Coordinates of C-alpha atoms and ligand atoms in Angstrom, one line a residue:
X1 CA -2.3 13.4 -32.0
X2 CA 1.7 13.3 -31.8
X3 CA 2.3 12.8 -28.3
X4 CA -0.1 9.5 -28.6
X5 CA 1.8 8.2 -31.6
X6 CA 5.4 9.3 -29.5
X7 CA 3.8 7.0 -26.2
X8 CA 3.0 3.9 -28.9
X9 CA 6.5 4.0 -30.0
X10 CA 8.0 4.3 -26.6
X11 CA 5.9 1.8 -24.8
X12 CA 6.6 -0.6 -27.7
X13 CA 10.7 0.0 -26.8
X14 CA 9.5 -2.4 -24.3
X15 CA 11.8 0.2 -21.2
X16 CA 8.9 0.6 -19.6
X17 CA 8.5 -2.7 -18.5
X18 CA 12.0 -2.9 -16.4
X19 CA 10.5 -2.2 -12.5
X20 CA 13.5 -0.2 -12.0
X21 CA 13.3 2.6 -14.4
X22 CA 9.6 2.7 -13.4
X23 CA 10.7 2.6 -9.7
X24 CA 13.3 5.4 -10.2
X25 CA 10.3 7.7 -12.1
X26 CA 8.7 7.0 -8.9
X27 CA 11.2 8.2 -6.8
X28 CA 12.0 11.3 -9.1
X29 CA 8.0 11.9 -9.0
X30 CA 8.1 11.5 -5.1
X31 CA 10.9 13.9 -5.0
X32 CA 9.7 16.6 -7.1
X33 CA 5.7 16.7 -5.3
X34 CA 7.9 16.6 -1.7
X35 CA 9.9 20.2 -3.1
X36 CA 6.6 21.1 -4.3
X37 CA 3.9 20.5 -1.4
X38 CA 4.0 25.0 -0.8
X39 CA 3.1 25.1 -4.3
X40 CA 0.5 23.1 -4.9
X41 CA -1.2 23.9 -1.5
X42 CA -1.0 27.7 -3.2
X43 CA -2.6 26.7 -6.4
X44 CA -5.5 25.3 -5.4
X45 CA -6.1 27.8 -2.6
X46 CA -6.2 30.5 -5.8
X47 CA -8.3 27.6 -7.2
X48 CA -11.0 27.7 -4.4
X49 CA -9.4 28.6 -1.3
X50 CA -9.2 25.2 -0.1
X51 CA -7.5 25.7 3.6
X52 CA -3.8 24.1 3.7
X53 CA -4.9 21.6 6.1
X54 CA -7.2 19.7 4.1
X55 CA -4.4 19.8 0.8
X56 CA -1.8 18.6 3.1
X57 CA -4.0 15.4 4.4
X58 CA -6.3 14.8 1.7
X59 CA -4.2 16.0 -1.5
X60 CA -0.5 15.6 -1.3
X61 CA 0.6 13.5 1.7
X62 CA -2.8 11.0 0.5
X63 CA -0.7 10.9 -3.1
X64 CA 2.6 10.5 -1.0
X65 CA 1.5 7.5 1.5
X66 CA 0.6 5.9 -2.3
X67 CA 3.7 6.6 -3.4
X68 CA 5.8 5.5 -0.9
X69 CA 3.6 1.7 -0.6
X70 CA 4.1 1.6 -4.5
X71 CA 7.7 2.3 -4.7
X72 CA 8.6 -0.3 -1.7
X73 CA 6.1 -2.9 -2.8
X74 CA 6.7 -2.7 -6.7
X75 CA 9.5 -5.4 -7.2
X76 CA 6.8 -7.8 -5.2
X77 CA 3.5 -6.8 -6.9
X78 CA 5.4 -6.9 -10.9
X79 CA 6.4 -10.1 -10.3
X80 CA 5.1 -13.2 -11.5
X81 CA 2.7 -14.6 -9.1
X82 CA 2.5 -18.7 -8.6
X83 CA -0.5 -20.1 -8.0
X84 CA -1.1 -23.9 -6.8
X85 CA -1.7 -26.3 -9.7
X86 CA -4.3 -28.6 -10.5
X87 CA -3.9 -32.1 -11.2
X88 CA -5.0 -31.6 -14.6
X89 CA -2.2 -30.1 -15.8
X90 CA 0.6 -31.8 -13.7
X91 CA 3.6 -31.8 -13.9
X92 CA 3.2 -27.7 -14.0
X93 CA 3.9 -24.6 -12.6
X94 CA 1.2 -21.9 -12.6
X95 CA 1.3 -17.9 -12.7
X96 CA 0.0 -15.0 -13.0
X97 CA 2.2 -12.3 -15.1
X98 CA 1.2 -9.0 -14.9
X99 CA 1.6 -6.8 -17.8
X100 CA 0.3 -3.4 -18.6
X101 CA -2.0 -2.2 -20.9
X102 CA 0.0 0.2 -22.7
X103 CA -1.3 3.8 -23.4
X104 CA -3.4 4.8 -20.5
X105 CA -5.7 7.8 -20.6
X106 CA -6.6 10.0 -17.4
X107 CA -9.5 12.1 -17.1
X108 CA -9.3 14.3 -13.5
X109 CA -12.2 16.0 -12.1
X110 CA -11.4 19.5 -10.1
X111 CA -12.8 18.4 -6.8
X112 CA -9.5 17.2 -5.5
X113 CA -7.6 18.0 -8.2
X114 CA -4.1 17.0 -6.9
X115 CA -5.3 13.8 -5.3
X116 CA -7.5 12.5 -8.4
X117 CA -5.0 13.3 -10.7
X118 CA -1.9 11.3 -9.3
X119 CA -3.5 8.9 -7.8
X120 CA -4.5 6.9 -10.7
X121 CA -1.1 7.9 -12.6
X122 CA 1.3 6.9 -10.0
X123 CA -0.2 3.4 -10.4
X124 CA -0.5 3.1 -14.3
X125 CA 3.3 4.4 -14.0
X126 CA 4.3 1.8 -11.5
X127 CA 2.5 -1.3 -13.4
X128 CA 4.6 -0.2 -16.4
X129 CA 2.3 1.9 -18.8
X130 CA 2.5 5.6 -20.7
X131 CA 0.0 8.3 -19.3
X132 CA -1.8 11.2 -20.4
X133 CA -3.6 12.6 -17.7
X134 CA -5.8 15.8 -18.7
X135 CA -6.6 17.5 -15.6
X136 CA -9.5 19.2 -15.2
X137 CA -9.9 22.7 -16.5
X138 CA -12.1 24.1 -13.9
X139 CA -9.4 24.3 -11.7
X140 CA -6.9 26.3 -13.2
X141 CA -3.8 26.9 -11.2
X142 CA -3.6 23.0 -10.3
X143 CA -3.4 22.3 -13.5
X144 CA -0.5 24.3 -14.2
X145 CA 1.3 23.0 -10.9
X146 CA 0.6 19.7 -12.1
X147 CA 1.8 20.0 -15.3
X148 CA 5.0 21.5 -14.3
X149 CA 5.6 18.3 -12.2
X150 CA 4.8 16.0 -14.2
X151 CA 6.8 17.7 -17.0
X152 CA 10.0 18.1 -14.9
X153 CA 10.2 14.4 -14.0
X154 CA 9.1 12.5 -17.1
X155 CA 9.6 12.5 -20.7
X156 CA 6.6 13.5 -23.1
X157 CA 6.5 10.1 -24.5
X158 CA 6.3 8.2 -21.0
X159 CA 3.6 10.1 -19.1
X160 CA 2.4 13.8 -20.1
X161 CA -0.4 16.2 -19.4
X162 CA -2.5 17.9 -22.0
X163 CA -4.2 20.6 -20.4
X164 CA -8.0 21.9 -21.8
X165 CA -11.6 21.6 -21.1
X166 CA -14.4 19.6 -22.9
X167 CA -13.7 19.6 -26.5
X168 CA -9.9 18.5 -25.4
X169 CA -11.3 15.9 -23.3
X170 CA -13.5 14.7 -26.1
X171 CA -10.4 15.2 -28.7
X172 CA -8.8 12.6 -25.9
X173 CA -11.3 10.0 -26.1
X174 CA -11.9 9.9 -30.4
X175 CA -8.1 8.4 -30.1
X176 CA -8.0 4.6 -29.5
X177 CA -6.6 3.7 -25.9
X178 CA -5.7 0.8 -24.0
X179 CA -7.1 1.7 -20.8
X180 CA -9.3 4.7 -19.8
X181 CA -9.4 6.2 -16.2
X182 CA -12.2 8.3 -15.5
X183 CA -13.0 10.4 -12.3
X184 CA -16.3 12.6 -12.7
X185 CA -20.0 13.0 -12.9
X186 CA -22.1 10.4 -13.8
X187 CA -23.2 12.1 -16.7
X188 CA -20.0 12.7 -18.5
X189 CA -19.5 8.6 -17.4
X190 CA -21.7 7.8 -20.1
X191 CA -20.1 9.5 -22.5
X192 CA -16.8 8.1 -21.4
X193 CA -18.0 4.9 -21.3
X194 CA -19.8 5.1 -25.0
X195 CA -16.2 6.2 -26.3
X196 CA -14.3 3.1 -24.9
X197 CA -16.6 1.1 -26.1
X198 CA -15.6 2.0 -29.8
X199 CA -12.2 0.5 -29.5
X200 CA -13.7 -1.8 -26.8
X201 CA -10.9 -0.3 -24.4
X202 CA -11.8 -1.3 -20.5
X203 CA -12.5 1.2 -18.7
X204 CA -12.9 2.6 -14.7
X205 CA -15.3 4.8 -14.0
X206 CA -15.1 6.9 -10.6
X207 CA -18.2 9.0 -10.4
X208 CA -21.0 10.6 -8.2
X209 CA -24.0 9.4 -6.5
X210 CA -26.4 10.7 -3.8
X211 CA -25.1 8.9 -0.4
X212 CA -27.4 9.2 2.5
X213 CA -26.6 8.9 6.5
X214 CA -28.9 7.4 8.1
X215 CA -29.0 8.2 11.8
X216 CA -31.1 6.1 13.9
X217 CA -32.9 7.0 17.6
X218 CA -29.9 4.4 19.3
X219 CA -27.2 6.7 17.9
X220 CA -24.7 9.3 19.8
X221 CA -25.5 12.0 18.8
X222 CA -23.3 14.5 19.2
X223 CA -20.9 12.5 17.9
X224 CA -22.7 12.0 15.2
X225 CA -23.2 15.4 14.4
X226 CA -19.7 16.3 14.7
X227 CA -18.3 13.1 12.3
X228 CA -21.4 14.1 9.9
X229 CA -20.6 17.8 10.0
X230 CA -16.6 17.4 9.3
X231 CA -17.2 15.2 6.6
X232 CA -19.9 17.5 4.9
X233 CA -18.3 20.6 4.8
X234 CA -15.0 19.3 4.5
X235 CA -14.1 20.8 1.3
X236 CA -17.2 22.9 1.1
X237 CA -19.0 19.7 0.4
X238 CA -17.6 19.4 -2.5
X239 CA -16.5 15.5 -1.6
X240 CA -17.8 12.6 -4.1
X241 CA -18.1 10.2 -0.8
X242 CA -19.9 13.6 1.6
X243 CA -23.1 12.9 2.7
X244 CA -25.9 14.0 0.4
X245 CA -28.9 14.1 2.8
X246 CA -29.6 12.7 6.5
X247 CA -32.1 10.4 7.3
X248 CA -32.7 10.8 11.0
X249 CA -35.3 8.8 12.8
X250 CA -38.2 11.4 13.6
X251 CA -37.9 10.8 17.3
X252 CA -33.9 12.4 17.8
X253 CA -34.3 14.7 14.6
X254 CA -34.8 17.8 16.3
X255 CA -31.6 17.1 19.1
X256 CA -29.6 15.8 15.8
X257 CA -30.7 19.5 14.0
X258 CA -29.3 21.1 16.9
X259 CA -25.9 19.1 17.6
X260 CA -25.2 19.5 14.2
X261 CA -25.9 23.7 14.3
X262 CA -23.6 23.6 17.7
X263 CA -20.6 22.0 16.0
X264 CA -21.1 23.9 12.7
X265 CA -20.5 26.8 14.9
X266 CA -17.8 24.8 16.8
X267 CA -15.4 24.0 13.5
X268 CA -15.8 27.3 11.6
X269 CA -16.5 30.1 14.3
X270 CA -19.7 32.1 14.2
X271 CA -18.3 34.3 11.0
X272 CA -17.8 31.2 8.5
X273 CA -17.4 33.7 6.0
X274 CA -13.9 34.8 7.7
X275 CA -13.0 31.0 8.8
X276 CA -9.7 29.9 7.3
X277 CA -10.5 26.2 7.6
X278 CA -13.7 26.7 5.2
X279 CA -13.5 26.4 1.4
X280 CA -15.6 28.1 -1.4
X281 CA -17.5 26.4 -3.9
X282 CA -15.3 26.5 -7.4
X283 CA -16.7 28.8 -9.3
X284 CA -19.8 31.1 -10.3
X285 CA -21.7 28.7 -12.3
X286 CA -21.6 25.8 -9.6
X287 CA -23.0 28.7 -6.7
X288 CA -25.7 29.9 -9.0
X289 CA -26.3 25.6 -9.6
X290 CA -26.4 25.5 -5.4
X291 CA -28.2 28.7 -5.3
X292 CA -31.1 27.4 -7.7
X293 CA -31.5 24.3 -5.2
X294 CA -32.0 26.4 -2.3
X295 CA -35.1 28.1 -3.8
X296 CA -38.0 27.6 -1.9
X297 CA -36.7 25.1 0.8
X298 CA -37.0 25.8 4.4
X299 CA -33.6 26.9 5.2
X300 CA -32.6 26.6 9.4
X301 CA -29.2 27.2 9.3
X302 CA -27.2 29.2 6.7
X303 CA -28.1 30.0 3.4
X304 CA -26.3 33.2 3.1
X305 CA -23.8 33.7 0.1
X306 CA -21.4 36.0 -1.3
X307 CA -21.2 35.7 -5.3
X308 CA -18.0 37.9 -5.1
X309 CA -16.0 34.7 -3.4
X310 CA -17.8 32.0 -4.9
X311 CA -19.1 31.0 -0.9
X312 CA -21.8 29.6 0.4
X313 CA -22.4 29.1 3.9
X314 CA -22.7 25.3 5.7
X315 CA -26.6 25.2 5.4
X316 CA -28.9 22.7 6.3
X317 CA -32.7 22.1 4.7
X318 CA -35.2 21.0 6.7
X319 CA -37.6 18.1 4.8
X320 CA -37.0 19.3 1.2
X321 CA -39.4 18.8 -1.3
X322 CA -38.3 15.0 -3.3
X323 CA -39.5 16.8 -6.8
X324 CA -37.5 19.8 -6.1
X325 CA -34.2 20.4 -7.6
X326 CA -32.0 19.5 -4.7
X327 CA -33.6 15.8 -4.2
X328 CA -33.1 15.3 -8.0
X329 CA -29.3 14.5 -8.2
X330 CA -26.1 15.1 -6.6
X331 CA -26.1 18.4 -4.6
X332 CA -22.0 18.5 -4.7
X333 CA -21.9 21.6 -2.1
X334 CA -22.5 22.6 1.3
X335 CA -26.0 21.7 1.4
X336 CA -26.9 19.4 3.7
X337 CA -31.4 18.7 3.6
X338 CA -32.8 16.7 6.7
X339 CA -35.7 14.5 6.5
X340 CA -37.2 12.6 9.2
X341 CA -38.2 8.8 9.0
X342 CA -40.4 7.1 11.1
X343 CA -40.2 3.2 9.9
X344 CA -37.4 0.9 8.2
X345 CA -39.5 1.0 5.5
X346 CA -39.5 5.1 5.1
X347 CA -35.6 4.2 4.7
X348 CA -36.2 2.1 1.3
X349 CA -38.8 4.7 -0.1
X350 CA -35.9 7.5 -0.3
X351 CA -32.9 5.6 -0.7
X352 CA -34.3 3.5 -3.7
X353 CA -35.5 6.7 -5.6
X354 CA -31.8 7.0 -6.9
X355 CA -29.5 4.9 -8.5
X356 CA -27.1 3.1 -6.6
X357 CA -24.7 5.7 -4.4
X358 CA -20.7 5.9 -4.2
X359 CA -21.4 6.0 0.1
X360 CA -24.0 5.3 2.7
X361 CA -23.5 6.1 6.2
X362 CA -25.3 4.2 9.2
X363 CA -24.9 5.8 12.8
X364 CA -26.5 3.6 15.1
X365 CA -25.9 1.4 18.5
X366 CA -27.4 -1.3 17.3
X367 CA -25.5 -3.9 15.4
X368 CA -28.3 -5.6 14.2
X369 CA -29.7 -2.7 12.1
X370 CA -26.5 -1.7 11.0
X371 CA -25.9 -5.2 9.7
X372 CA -29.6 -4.9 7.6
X373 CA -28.3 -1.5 6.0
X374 CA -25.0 -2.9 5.0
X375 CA -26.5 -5.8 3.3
X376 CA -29.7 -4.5 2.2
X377 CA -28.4 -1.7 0.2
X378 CA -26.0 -1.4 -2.7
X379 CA -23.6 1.0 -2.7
X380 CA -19.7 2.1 -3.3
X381 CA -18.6 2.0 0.9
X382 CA -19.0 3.6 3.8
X383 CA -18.5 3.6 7.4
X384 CA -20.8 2.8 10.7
X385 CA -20.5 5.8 13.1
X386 CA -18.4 7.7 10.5
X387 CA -18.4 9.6 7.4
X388 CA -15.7 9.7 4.7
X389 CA -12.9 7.5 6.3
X390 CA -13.3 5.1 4.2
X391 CA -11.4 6.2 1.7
X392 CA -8.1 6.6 4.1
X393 CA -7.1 2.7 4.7
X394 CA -5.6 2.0 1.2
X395 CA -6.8 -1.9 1.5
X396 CA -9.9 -1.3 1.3
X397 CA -11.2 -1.0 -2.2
X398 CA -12.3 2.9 -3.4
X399 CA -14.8 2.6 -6.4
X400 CA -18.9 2.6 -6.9
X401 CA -21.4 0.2 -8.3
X402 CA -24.4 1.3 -10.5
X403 CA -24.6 4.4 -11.1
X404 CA -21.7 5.4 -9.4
X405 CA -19.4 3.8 -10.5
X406 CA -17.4 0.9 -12.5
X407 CA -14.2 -0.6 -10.7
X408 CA -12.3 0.5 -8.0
X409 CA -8.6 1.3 -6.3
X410 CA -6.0 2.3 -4.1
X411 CA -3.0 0.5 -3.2
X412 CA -2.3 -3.1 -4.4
X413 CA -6.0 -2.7 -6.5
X414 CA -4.4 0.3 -8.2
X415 CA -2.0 -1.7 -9.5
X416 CA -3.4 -4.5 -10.6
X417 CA -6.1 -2.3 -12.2
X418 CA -3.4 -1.2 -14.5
X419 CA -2.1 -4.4 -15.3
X420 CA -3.5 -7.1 -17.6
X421 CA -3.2 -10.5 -15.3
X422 CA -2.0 -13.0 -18.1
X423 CA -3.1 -17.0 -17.0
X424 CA 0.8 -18.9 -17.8
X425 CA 0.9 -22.4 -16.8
X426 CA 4.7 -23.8 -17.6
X427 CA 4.3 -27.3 -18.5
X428 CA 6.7 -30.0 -17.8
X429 CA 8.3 -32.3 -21.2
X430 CA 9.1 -35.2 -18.7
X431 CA 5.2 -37.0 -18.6
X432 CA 2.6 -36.5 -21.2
X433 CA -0.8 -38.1 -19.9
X434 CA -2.8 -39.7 -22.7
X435 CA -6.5 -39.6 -21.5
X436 CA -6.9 -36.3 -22.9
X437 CA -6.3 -37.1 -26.4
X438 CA -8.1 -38.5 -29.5
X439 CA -9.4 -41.5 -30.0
X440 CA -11.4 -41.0 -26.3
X441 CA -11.3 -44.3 -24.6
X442 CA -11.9 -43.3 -21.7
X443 CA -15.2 -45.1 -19.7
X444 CA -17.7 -42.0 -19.6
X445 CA -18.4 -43.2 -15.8
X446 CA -14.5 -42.1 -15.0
X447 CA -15.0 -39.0 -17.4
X448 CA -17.5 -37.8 -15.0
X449 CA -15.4 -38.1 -12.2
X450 CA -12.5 -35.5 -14.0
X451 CA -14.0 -32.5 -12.1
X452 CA -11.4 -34.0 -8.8
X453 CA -8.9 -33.3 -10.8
X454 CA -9.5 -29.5 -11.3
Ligands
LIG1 P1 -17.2 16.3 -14.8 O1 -17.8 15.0 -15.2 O2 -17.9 17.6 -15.2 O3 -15.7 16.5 -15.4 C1 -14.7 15.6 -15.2 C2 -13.7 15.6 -16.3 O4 -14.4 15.3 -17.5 C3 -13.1 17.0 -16.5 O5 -11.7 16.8 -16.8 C4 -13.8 17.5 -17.8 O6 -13.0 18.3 -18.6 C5 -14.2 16.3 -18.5 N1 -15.4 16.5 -19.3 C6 -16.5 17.2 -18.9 N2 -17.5 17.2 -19.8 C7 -17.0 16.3 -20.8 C8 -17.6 15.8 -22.0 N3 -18.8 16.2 -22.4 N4 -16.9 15.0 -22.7 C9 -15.7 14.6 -22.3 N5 -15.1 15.0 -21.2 C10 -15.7 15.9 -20.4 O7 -17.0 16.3 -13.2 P2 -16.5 17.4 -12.3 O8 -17.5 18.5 -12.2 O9 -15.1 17.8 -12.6 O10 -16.4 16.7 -10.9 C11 -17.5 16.5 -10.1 C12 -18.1 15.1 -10.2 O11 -17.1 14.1 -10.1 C13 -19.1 14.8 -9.1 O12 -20.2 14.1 -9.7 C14 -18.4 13.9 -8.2 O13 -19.2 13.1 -7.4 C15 -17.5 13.1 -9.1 N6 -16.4 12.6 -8.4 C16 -16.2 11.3 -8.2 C17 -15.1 10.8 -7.5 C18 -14.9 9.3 -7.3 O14 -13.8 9.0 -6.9 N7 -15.9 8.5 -7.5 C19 -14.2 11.7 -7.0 C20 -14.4 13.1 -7.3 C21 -15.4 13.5 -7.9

């Protein structure tokens, strides 16, 4: 591919790594998506009718709070770092340069299609690499916004988007890379991962996993309902970090079941159809998946559809089936199944059937059992009494484990995720120690004692 060959020859101009032409491409970048917020709020509401609202907070001003901590940070994060030296090494001064990779590839998935897409590249710009960021092809009209923006602020060679579905994607991944950036399904995580490996290019991998929220009898639950209900349907469910299923003790289940009917009601009105603060799901072929999963559970809220707009009504399952198609994998949708458990050890039994999830949710009054969720279980993040919100404090880290995931960012991660951290210790000329040398004189019982000098 050209354009790959064009980013190897600029990168290796070496302009990329002055901080202030990649601090003025941030500023241009910041610029351009500022003039453009009505745009791309349009685009993917043609996409999937995502309300304004949710692009605002969760698409462009998400990207924008990024942008701004990047571009007034930058000069501080590229710099060398010092670190305290050991008495090995004195006289020295150590550091920690950072340096980027070089060519970086982006792989978005359509989800949030803005946010998933910038994110990563405003980071692999600031530490000083090229990008090609291939959004996803599912959602069309973002993909065009985005590549409008992107083309209007950078040149071809520095960061560019090459537009196409899965044999593109694949056509991506055949070329050698220095970095890889990957936000999708599990599935196409492995193949990602088997590509890298070729060239033996690092990689991150943001993917999917089945989070539950457990709610226990100590919990408030109408509050509960409310934080599990926004974050569900938020997006029509289409969230990687949404709750998958609930597992409510069996004692509350039925008041839970009912709190979280009332505020279903309460957010989108009693005609969700006609609600402007509810999405659709993105296409055809991902209702009919939804559809399928539906078949033969015991539906007690929701369940109706219209295939003419893609929508699918907030619906909740009461105590699915574990063989059936929506306990096998990630329901990705406004689906939301209930199943009651009875004894901390009912918790294990679902939540180890699956591999390790990108979220787990605990709402509960007692600090003692949230503490045994939290550090019994593996998982991405989560919250205690919340759902989603993790992902809104840019220190804390935003990435899986397992099955869900490899690495993670967001602020000061995101950029040290795209840059290699070289180990420089600067000697002084002025004193030369002579232990360490040939022939070893040294008595072995003072060789043993060299670990207080690390
Ligand atoms: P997907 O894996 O189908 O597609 C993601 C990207 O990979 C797209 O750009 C697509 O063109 C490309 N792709 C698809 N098949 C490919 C193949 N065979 N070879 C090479 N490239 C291929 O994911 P999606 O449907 O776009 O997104 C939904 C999934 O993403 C869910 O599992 C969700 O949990 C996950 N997700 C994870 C995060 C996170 O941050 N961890 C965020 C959003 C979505």
């Amino acid at each position: 591919m050209v354009i790959i060959q064009k980013q190897r020859n600029f990168f290796d101009t070496q302009k990329t790594k002055d901080v202030a032409f990649r601090k003025n491409s941030l500023k241009r970048l910041q610029n351009e998506i500022i003039s453009r917020e009505d745009d791309i709020a349009a685009a993917i509401y043609k996409d999937f009718k995502k309300p304004k609202f949710e692009t605002l907070a969760a698409e462009t001003q998400f990207v924008l709070a990024e942008l701004k901590t990047l571009i007034r940070k930058i000069d501080y994060w590229a710099s060398p770092e010092r670190k305290s030296a050991t008495l090995m090494n004195w006289p020295s001064s150590d550091w920690i340069y950072k340096e980027p990779y070089g060519r970086i590839l982006i792989i978005a998935p359509w989800n949030y299609p803005f946010q998933l897409a910038f994110a990563p590249l405003i980071s692999a710009v600031a530490a000083g690499n090229t990008v090609v960021l291939k959004p996803s092809e599912v959602t069309t009209h973002t993909a065009a916004v985005i590549s409008e923006i992107v083309s209007a602020v950078f040149e071809p060679e520095h960061v560019t988007v090459v537009e196409g579905g899965v044999d593109v994607s694949q056509k991506l991944l055949d070329q050698k890379w220095d970095y890889i950036f990957f936000t999708g399904s599990t599935r196409v995580g492995k193949i990602v991962y088997q590509s890298a490996a070729k060239h033996l290019t690092p990689v991150t991998l943001e993917l999917g996993g089945k989070n539950p929220t457990i709610v226990d009898e100590s919990a408030a639950l109408n509050l509960a309902a409310k934080r599990i209900v926004w974050g569900k349907f938020l997006n029509a469910g289409q969230t990687c970090i949404a709750t998958d299923y609930i597992l409510v003790h069996k004692s509350v289940k039925e008041k839970l079941i009912e709190a979280l009917k009332q505020n279903i009601i309460k957010c989108y009105g009693k005609n969700i159809e006609e609600s402007q603060d509810y999405a659709r799901t993105v296409n055809q072929k991902h209702l009919n998946g939804l559809k399928e999963m539906l078949e033969g559970q015991e539906i007690i809220f929701g369940g109706e559809f219209n295939n003419q707009d893609n929508y699918l009504a907030p619906t909740l399952v009461n105590e699915p089936n574990l063989d059936s198609k929506l306990m096998h994998g990630e329901i990705f949708g406004p689906i939301l199944p209930i199943i009651a458990y009875e004894t901390e050890a009912d918790i294990a039994k679902h939540i180890m059937i699956y591999g390790k999830p990108l979220a787990t949710y605990v709402f509960s009054k007692r600090k003692k059992f949230q503490e045994k969720i939290l550090k019994t279980y593996s998982f991405g993040g989560g919250a205690i009494n919340d759902t989603v919100i993790q992902i809104t404090n840019k220190k804390l880290p935003f990435g899986g484990v397992g099955a869900s995931g490899i690495g993670a960012y967001h602020g000061r991660m995101s950029f040290d995720l795209f840059s290699h951290h070289k180990a420089i210790i600067k000697k002084a000329n002025w004193f030369d120690a002579p232990l360490r040398y040939p022939p070893y004189n040294l008595p072995m019982n003072i060789v043993k004692k060299i670990k207080h000098l690390f």
